[in-house]
C-alpha cells in the first residue's frame, strides 16, 4: 500500500505541474521547480508513512485485518486531501495553511461555493475518486506480494534516503521568488506543519513588551504612558493635507470607495502589468495620489479596522473579536460625535467577516446590504447557483438612493465593491469581453505575442474593467448633486488579488490610494510610503485644522500620517498580516522583514534581499514586541480606556 501511495502522490504532483503551468503565466519554468518539488514530496511521503507505520503496528496487535483497513483509510484520506489542496492552490497560487482555522464552517462553505467548486458534480467526482482509491489499495493488498528479499531491498533503500537527506539536506536556492517556492511546496506537508504550530502554540502568550518609541525617524513621535494599555499614546498628528486643499468654509462630506482586489500592479500610473482602471487613471491628474501605498492585510478582513481605526490584528484579524470588542474609537465614531451622519453600502451580507458588528460598534448611522435592494436591481451572475449578491454598479446606484441625505448634517459614506472577487463573473459578459480586447489593443498597446499572457486571466481583468466603469458611473452621477462641490473622495483597494502571479512578497499589499475632490487645488503624486493605517489620523488632523472638530486626547492609532514626500522614503513602522493566522511580515522604515528574511524597499515597492544581522535582529525584536502587545490585548481586551 505504501508503494501504491507513493506512486499516486508523485502522479498528483505531475498533474499539479500540468495544471499550474497550463493555467497561469509564470516567470519560472518547469525545469526550475521539478527537482526541489520531488524532494519535498519524498520528504513528506517518508515522514507520513513512518508515522502511519507506527500506528499500523500498534493496531495490528489487536487485528491484522483492522490494521490494514485503518492504514488503507488514512492513505486514501491523505490522497484526497492532497488533491483538494492542489485544486485550492491552482485557484489562488497560495498554499492553504493555518488561515484555514481562522474561519468558521459557514464562512468556509460560503467561500468554497463562491469559487464554483462546491456543486453536485464536484461532490460526486470526489466520492467516485474516494471509492476508486479504496479499490486500488484493495487490489494492491490482494495481488502485490513481495518476497522477504525484495521487501528488505525496499526497506534498506528507504533508510539510505533518510540517512542521506539527514546528513546532506537539500535547501531551496531561490527563496525570493514566492510563486516558485509555493509551487515546490508539498501542499499536505505545508498544511500539516502549519496546523501543528497552530494547535501546539495557539495559547502561548508572552507579555514582556515595553513602552518605547519604535524609531526616532518616524514622522509622529508617540508617547506611551500606561503599560496596562500598550497601544495607548498621546501624539501630535500634523496636518499634512491642508496645503493641497482650498480652505473649507463648512464640514465636507467624505466618501470612501473600497474596491475589491484592486492592486497597484494593474491600476494607475506605473502599473507594471498595465492599468485596467482607465477612469481612476483619469482622476489621478485631479487628485492626491500615493504611488507607494499598502494595505495592512492581504485579505479583505483587515480593511475596515485598518483603514478606519488603525487597530491591531488580534489573533485572527480584529473583526474576529466581535463577541467582545476591546473598546476603541474609529473615524466613523469620532465623526459621528462631531455631527456627521454615516452610511455603509455593500451588495452582499454585511454579517460576512463580522463587518456588521464592527459597524454597529462604531455606531454607523445606516447600513445597506443585500437585503435592502429594490426588485429593479439584478444580482450578479451565479456560479453553480451561488452569487455574492449585487454587482458594483448596482451597489453604487442603490447607495445613491440613500446617500447623501438631504439635511444639514455633513455626511460620511463608505461604499465597498465585490464584483472583482472570486469567482470573477462579470455582468454584461459579451460587452466586457469586447472591451477587454479593445483595452489590450488600444489602451495598453500590447503586441500579439504579449496578449495571450493577459487572456489567461481574462475573467479577472474583465471584472476590474467593470469595477472601474462602476466607479465612473458613480462619480458621474454624484457630480450632478449639489453636495459634490464640498465632497472628498478616498479610493483604495483592500489588497491585490492573488490569482495573477505576484512580483514580490510585498506586492500583495501594494494598493492604489487616491484622494479626489473639487476642493483640491494642488493635484500631486507622492512617493512617500504610506498605508491604510495613515488615512484616519491624517483626515482627522486635516478636519481639526480646517473646521475645528474635537478629537480624543489619547489615541490608539497604529499609523503615522500620510507621507507627502515627492521622492521615495519610508517613515512608517508596522506589521502586515497576510491571511488570518499568518502574521509574518514587518516594516520599519525602508526595511522589510518577511518570513525571517530581510529586504530593503525601493520606489515602486520593489524589494531586494540584504544581509545585515544587526538590522534583522532589531526588526525581529520590534516585531516580537508588537506580537506581545497584540496578544496581551486579545487576552485582556485593554486597548482604549472607557471614559
Coordinates of C-alpha atoms in Angstrom, one line a residue, residues 35 100 155 199 359 462 473 494:
X35 CA 14.0 19.0 -8.6
X100 CA -8.0 27.6 7.4
X155 CA 13.5 -1.0 3.3
X199 CA -2.6 23.9 17.7
X359 CA -20.0 48.9 12.0
X462 CA -12.9 42.0 -17.1
X473 CA -20.9 55.9 -13.3
X494 CA -8.4 46.1 0.2

